[in-house]
Amino acid sequence: VSWDNIDVHTMMLADEIRTNTFREAIERMVKPGMRVLDIGCGTGILSFFAERAGAANVYAIDSNPIIKTAKALAKKNGFERIEFIKTSGRDFELPEKVDLIVSECLGHYVFTDALLPIVLAAREQHLAPGGHVIPSRVVLSSAFVTSAPNDPRIDFYDAKQKHYDLDLSPLRTFARGRFRKLRIPKGTLTKPIDMGEIDLTRAKTQPITTSGRFALPAPVTVHGLAGWFYADLAPGIVLHTGPDSPPTCWEQTYFPLLEPTVVAGSGQVQIAQVPTDISAFLRWSIEHDGTITANDDLVQLHLISSR
Ligand SMILES: C[S@@+](CC[C@H](N)C(=O)[O-])C[C@H]1O[C@@H](n2cnc3c(N)ncnc32)[C@H](O)[C@@H]1O
């Protein structure tokens, strides 16, 4: 993600489910006089909600020059109690502890924005005893995708005909070795697999690997995995991004397999991250009948080393 691209921020702001669910949670949790830290403030939208809900001081941090725009928007809208701090989030000082940390730290399958570790470290350093975190908990799920979703970015290389009379097939591995943001039709998914949860109020570190066990009543042809999450933002306020819920800007995360594979019986699914400083790649595998079907690690490593 390029955070100085306005289109990315527009996509997030235009997602009213995302933005209004955060707004409701902030309105529920902020009491007049509270001190709030907004991690990865972007355009400043969550800080604006916090000040409007009565926060005495809001500290809004972001590593990207977009923070200048947030400052300008605050001025334009008459917000006066927000201090903007440009920082990578790893080492920053605040003049006081805060009562609430809010962060839209939710990338694809949660991890790709690499913001979660920043939130967990900031909680240890900056949250006053008894303080709260939005989101407080994230729950991850996956399911097998039993028919190939349409995606021209992948299908291009699956086409039988040659492009430009050239054999481009080595690129197919790259196209299928990357996760994709995609709306996965519900009817093409098996029963959800529980991939675990993260308690943002307690966890010291983020999980690198998530995994879940499955037991299939009958063999299925698997084209890939779908992954998604829901996040508890405040008591009774949940942000859903699953295939059963109205679409959000996350859609679902599609993890294609190199080839359709018949999976039967029981086994384990793993979706793990390969973290980098500013992002994280994801790798995935299905273990069944003693065999492991996975995306190609070399593809991921190539992508990382070429950054
Ligand atoms: C998902 S966007 C959320 C923006 C805004 N809070 C919203 O809800 O529209 C994440 C923001 O975190 C910022 N960010 C990413 N990594 C960061 C880091 N290590 N430290 C501070 N900000 C970071 C990005 O620049 C981006 O603006």
Coordinates of C-alpha atoms and ligand atoms in Angstrom, one line a residue:
V1 CA 0.0 0.0 0.0
S2 CA 1.2 3.5 -0.8
W3 CA -0.2 5.6 2.0
D4 CA 0.5 8.9 0.2
N5 CA -1.9 7.8 -2.6
I6 CA -5.2 9.7 -2.0
D7 CA -7.1 6.9 -3.7
V8 CA -6.3 4.6 -0.9
H9 CA -7.6 7.1 1.7
T10 CA -10.7 7.8 -0.4
M11 CA -11.4 4.1 -0.6
M12 CA -11.2 3.8 3.2
L13 CA -13.3 7.0 3.8
A14 CA -15.9 5.9 1.3
D15 CA -16.3 2.6 3.1
E16 CA -19.1 3.7 5.4
I17 CA -19.3 0.4 7.2
R18 CA -15.6 0.6 8.2
T19 CA -15.7 4.3 9.0
N20 CA -19.1 4.4 10.8
T21 CA -18.3 1.3 12.9
F22 CA -15.1 3.0 14.1
R23 CA -17.1 6.2 14.7
E24 CA -19.7 4.4 16.8
A25 CA -17.0 2.7 18.8
I26 CA -15.1 6.0 19.4
E27 CA -18.4 7.6 20.5
R28 CA -19.1 4.7 22.8
M29 CA -15.6 4.7 24.4
V30 CA -14.6 8.4 24.6
K31 CA -15.7 10.2 27.7
P32 CA -15.3 13.9 28.1
G33 CA -11.8 14.9 29.1
M34 CA -10.2 11.7 27.9
R35 CA -6.7 11.6 26.3
V36 CA -6.6 9.7 23.1
L37 CA -3.8 8.3 20.8
D38 CA -4.7 7.7 17.2
I39 CA -2.1 5.4 15.6
G40 CA -1.8 5.7 11.8
C41 CA -4.1 8.7 11.7
G42 CA -4.0 9.0 7.9
T43 CA -6.4 11.8 7.0
G44 CA -7.2 12.3 10.7
I45 CA -10.8 11.0 10.5
L46 CA -10.7 8.9 13.7
S47 CA -9.0 11.8 15.6
F48 CA -11.8 14.1 14.5
F49 CA -14.4 11.6 15.8
A50 CA -12.5 11.5 19.1
E51 CA -12.3 15.3 19.6
R52 CA -16.0 15.6 18.6
A53 CA -16.8 12.9 21.3
G54 CA -15.2 15.2 23.9
A55 CA -11.6 14.1 24.2
A56 CA -9.5 16.7 25.9
N57 CA -6.3 15.9 24.0
V58 CA -5.8 13.8 20.9
Y59 CA -2.4 12.7 19.8
A60 CA -2.5 11.7 16.1
I61 CA 0.6 9.9 14.7
D62 CA 1.4 8.9 11.2
S63 CA 4.7 8.1 9.4
N64 CA 3.5 9.3 6.0
P65 CA 3.3 12.9 4.7
I66 CA -0.5 12.4 4.5
I67 CA -0.4 13.8 8.1
K68 CA 0.0 17.3 6.6
T69 CA -3.3 16.8 5.0
A70 CA -4.8 15.7 8.3
K71 CA -3.5 18.9 9.9
A72 CA -5.1 21.0 7.2
L73 CA -8.4 19.1 7.5
A74 CA -8.4 19.7 11.3
K75 CA -7.9 23.4 10.8
K76 CA -10.6 23.6 8.1
N77 CA -13.1 21.8 10.4
G78 CA -12.2 23.8 13.5
F79 CA -10.6 21.0 15.6
E80 CA -8.2 22.5 18.1
R81 CA -7.3 19.7 20.6
I82 CA -5.4 17.4 18.2
E83 CA -1.6 17.3 18.1
F84 CA -0.2 15.7 15.0
I85 CA 3.1 13.9 15.3
K86 CA 5.0 12.5 12.3
T87 CA 6.8 9.4 13.5
S88 CA 7.4 5.8 12.3
G89 CA 5.6 4.8 15.5
R90 CA 8.5 2.9 17.0
D91 CA 9.9 5.5 19.4
F92 CA 7.9 8.5 20.1
E93 CA 7.3 10.5 23.3
L94 CA 4.0 11.8 24.5
P95 CA 3.6 14.4 27.3
E96 CA 1.1 12.2 29.2
K97 CA -0.3 8.7 29.2
V98 CA -3.6 8.2 27.3
D99 CA -6.9 6.7 28.3
L100 CA -7.7 5.3 24.8
I101 CA -5.7 4.1 21.9
V102 CA -7.6 3.9 18.6
S103 CA -6.0 2.4 15.4
E104 CA -7.4 1.2 12.1
C105 CA -4.5 -1.2 12.1
L106 CA -6.3 -3.8 10.0
G107 CA -4.6 -4.8 6.7
H108 CA -5.5 -7.7 4.5
Y109 CA -6.0 -10.8 6.7
V110 CA -5.0 -8.1 9.4
F111 CA -1.3 -8.4 9.0
T112 CA -0.2 -6.7 5.7
D113 CA -0.2 -3.1 7.0
A114 CA 2.4 -4.0 9.7
L115 CA 0.7 -1.7 12.2
L116 CA -0.3 -4.2 14.8
P117 CA 3.2 -4.4 16.4
I118 CA 3.2 -0.6 16.7
V119 CA -0.1 -0.6 18.5
L120 CA 0.9 -3.4 20.9
A121 CA 4.2 -1.5 21.7
A122 CA 2.4 1.8 22.1
R123 CA -0.1 0.2 24.5
E124 CA 2.8 -0.9 26.8
Q125 CA 4.4 2.5 26.7
H126 CA 1.6 5.1 26.5
L127 CA -1.7 3.6 27.8
A128 CA -2.7 4.6 31.4
P129 CA -3.7 1.8 33.7
G130 CA -7.3 0.9 33.1
G131 CA -7.2 2.4 29.6
H132 CA -8.8 0.9 26.5
V133 CA -7.8 -0.1 23.0
I134 CA -9.9 0.0 19.8
P135 CA -10.0 -2.6 18.4
S136 CA -9.8 -4.8 21.5
R137 CA -9.8 -8.2 19.7
V138 CA -9.5 -9.6 16.2
V139 CA -10.7 -13.0 15.2
L140 CA -9.4 -14.7 12.0
S141 CA -11.2 -17.3 9.8
S142 CA -10.5 -19.1 6.6
A143 CA -12.3 -21.5 4.3
F144 CA -11.5 -23.5 1.2
V145 CA -12.5 -21.9 -2.1
T146 CA -14.1 -24.7 -4.2
S147 CA -14.3 -23.0 -7.6
A148 CA -11.9 -20.5 -9.2
P149 CA -13.0 -16.9 -8.6
N150 CA -12.8 -14.6 -11.7
D151 CA -9.7 -12.4 -11.4
P152 CA -8.1 -11.2 -14.6
R153 CA -4.8 -10.6 -12.7
I154 CA -4.6 -14.4 -12.2
D155 CA -6.6 -15.7 -15.2
F156 CA -4.3 -13.9 -17.7
Y157 CA -1.6 -16.5 -17.1
D158 CA -4.1 -19.4 -17.0
A159 CA -5.3 -18.7 -20.5
K160 CA -4.6 -21.6 -22.9
Q161 CA -3.5 -19.3 -25.8
K162 CA -0.1 -17.7 -25.9
H163 CA 0.2 -14.0 -25.4
Y164 CA 2.2 -12.2 -28.1
D165 CA 3.3 -15.7 -29.2
L166 CA 5.5 -15.9 -26.1
D167 CA 5.5 -18.5 -23.3
L168 CA 4.8 -16.4 -20.2
S169 CA 4.1 -19.4 -18.0
P170 CA 6.9 -18.7 -15.4
L171 CA 5.0 -15.6 -14.4
R172 CA 2.0 -17.7 -13.5
T173 CA 3.7 -18.9 -10.4
F174 CA 4.1 -15.2 -9.3
A175 CA 0.5 -14.4 -10.1
R176 CA -0.7 -17.3 -8.1
G177 CA 1.9 -16.9 -5.3
R178 CA 0.4 -13.6 -4.1
F179 CA -2.7 -13.1 -2.1
R180 CA -5.5 -11.0 -3.7
K181 CA -8.2 -8.8 -2.3
L182 CA -11.4 -10.3 -3.7
R183 CA -15.1 -10.7 -2.9
I184 CA -15.4 -14.5 -2.7
P185 CA -19.0 -15.8 -3.5
K186 CA -20.4 -17.5 -0.4
G187 CA -21.6 -20.6 -2.3
T188 CA -18.0 -21.5 -3.3
L189 CA -16.7 -21.7 0.3
T190 CA -16.6 -24.6 2.7
K191 CA -17.4 -24.3 6.4
P192 CA -15.2 -21.7 8.1
I193 CA -12.0 -22.8 9.8
D194 CA -11.2 -21.0 13.1
M195 CA -7.7 -19.5 12.7
G196 CA -7.4 -18.0 16.1
E197 CA -7.7 -14.6 17.7
I198 CA -5.5 -11.7 18.9
D199 CA -6.3 -9.9 22.1
L200 CA -5.0 -6.4 21.6
T201 CA -5.5 -5.5 25.2
R202 CA -3.0 -8.1 26.4
A203 CA -0.8 -9.6 23.5
K204 CA 2.8 -8.6 23.8
T205 CA 3.6 -9.6 20.2
Q206 CA 1.7 -10.4 17.1
P207 CA 1.4 -14.0 15.9
I208 CA 3.5 -14.8 12.9
T209 CA 1.6 -17.9 12.1
T210 CA -2.1 -18.5 12.3
S211 CA -3.5 -22.0 11.8
G212 CA -6.7 -24.0 12.1
R213 CA -7.8 -27.6 11.8
F214 CA -10.5 -28.8 9.4
A215 CA -12.5 -32.0 8.9
L216 CA -14.3 -32.3 5.6
P217 CA -17.3 -34.5 5.3
A218 CA -16.5 -35.3 1.6
P219 CA -13.5 -34.6 -0.7
V220 CA -13.5 -31.1 -2.3
T221 CA -11.5 -29.6 -5.1
V222 CA -9.7 -26.6 -3.6
H223 CA -8.6 -23.7 -5.8
G224 CA -7.4 -21.6 -2.9
L225 CA -8.2 -20.3 0.5
A226 CA -10.2 -17.4 1.6
G227 CA -9.2 -15.5 4.7
W228 CA -11.1 -12.8 6.7
F229 CA -11.5 -11.3 10.1
Y230 CA -13.9 -9.6 12.4
A231 CA -12.8 -7.0 15.0
D232 CA -14.4 -6.1 18.3
L233 CA -14.1 -2.4 18.4
A234 CA -16.1 -1.7 21.6
P235 CA -18.5 -3.7 23.7
G236 CA -21.3 -4.8 21.3
I237 CA -19.7 -3.0 18.3
V238 CA -18.1 -5.4 15.8
L239 CA -16.6 -4.8 12.4
H240 CA -17.3 -7.8 10.1
T241 CA -15.4 -8.4 6.9
G242 CA -16.5 -12.0 6.2
P243 CA -18.3 -13.4 3.1
D244 CA -21.6 -13.5 5.0
S245 CA -21.4 -9.7 5.8
P246 CA -22.1 -6.6 3.7
P247 CA -19.0 -5.9 1.6
T248 CA -16.3 -3.6 3.0
C249 CA -13.1 -2.3 1.5
W250 CA -11.2 -5.4 2.7
E251 CA -13.5 -7.7 0.7
Q252 CA -11.9 -11.1 1.5
T253 CA -8.3 -12.2 1.1
Y254 CA -7.9 -14.9 -1.6
F255 CA -4.9 -17.2 -1.3
P256 CA -4.7 -19.1 -4.7
L257 CA -3.1 -22.5 -5.0
L258 CA -0.8 -23.1 -7.9
E259 CA -3.1 -25.9 -9.1
P260 CA -6.5 -27.1 -8.0
T261 CA -6.0 -29.8 -5.4
V262 CA -8.4 -32.4 -4.1
V263 CA -8.5 -32.2 -0.3
A264 CA -10.2 -34.9 1.8
G265 CA -10.6 -35.8 5.5
S266 CA -8.9 -33.8 8.2
G267 CA -5.8 -31.6 8.3
Q268 CA -4.5 -28.2 9.0
V269 CA -4.5 -24.9 7.2
Q270 CA -1.7 -22.3 7.9
I271 CA -1.6 -18.7 6.9
A272 CA 1.6 -17.0 8.1
Q273 CA 3.2 -13.7 7.6
V274 CA 6.7 -12.7 6.5
P275 CA 7.0 -9.3 8.1
T276 CA 9.1 -6.5 6.7
D277 CA 9.4 -3.0 8.2
I278 CA 6.6 -1.4 6.3
S279 CA 4.5 -4.3 5.2
A280 CA 4.1 -8.0 5.5
F281 CA 3.8 -10.8 2.9
L282 CA 1.6 -13.7 3.5
R283 CA 2.3 -17.4 2.8
W284 CA -0.2 -20.2 3.1
S285 CA -0.3 -24.0 3.1
I286 CA -2.8 -26.9 3.5
E287 CA -1.6 -30.1 5.2
H288 CA -3.7 -33.2 4.5
D289 CA -3.0 -36.9 4.3
G290 CA 0.7 -36.2 5.2
T291 CA 1.2 -33.9 2.2
I292 CA 1.6 -30.2 2.2
T293 CA 0.3 -27.9 -0.6
A294 CA 1.6 -24.4 -0.4
N295 CA 2.3 -21.3 -2.3
D296 CA 5.8 -20.9 -3.5
D297 CA 8.1 -19.5 -0.9
L298 CA 10.6 -18.5 -3.6
V299 CA 8.0 -16.2 -5.0
Q300 CA 7.6 -14.4 -1.7
L301 CA 11.3 -14.2 -1.1
H302 CA 11.8 -12.8 -4.6
L303 CA 9.2 -10.1 -3.9
I304 CA 10.9 -9.2 -0.6
S305 CA 14.5 -9.1 -1.9
S306 CA 13.4 -7.0 -4.8
R307 CA 11.8 -4.2 -2.7
Ligands
LIG1 C1 -5.3 1.8 7.3 S1 -4.7 3.4 7.2 C2 -5.8 4.2 8.4 C3 -5.9 5.7 8.2 C4 -7.0 6.4 9.1 N1 -6.8 6.1 10.5 C5 -8.4 6.0 8.7 O1 -9.0 5.3 9.5 O2 -8.8 6.4 7.6 C6 -3.2 3.3 8.1 C7 -2.4 4.5 8.3 O3 -1.2 4.1 9.1 C8 -0.1 4.8 8.7 N2 1.1 4.0 9.1 C9 1.5 2.8 8.5 N3 2.6 2.4 9.2 C10 2.8 3.3 10.2 C11 3.8 3.4 11.2 N4 4.8 2.5 11.3 N5 3.8 4.4 12.0 C12 2.8 5.4 11.9 N6 1.9 5.4 11.0 C13 1.9 4.3 10.1 C14 -0.3 4.9 7.2 O4 0.5 6.0 6.7 C15 -1.8 5.1 7.1 O5 -2.1 6.5 7.0

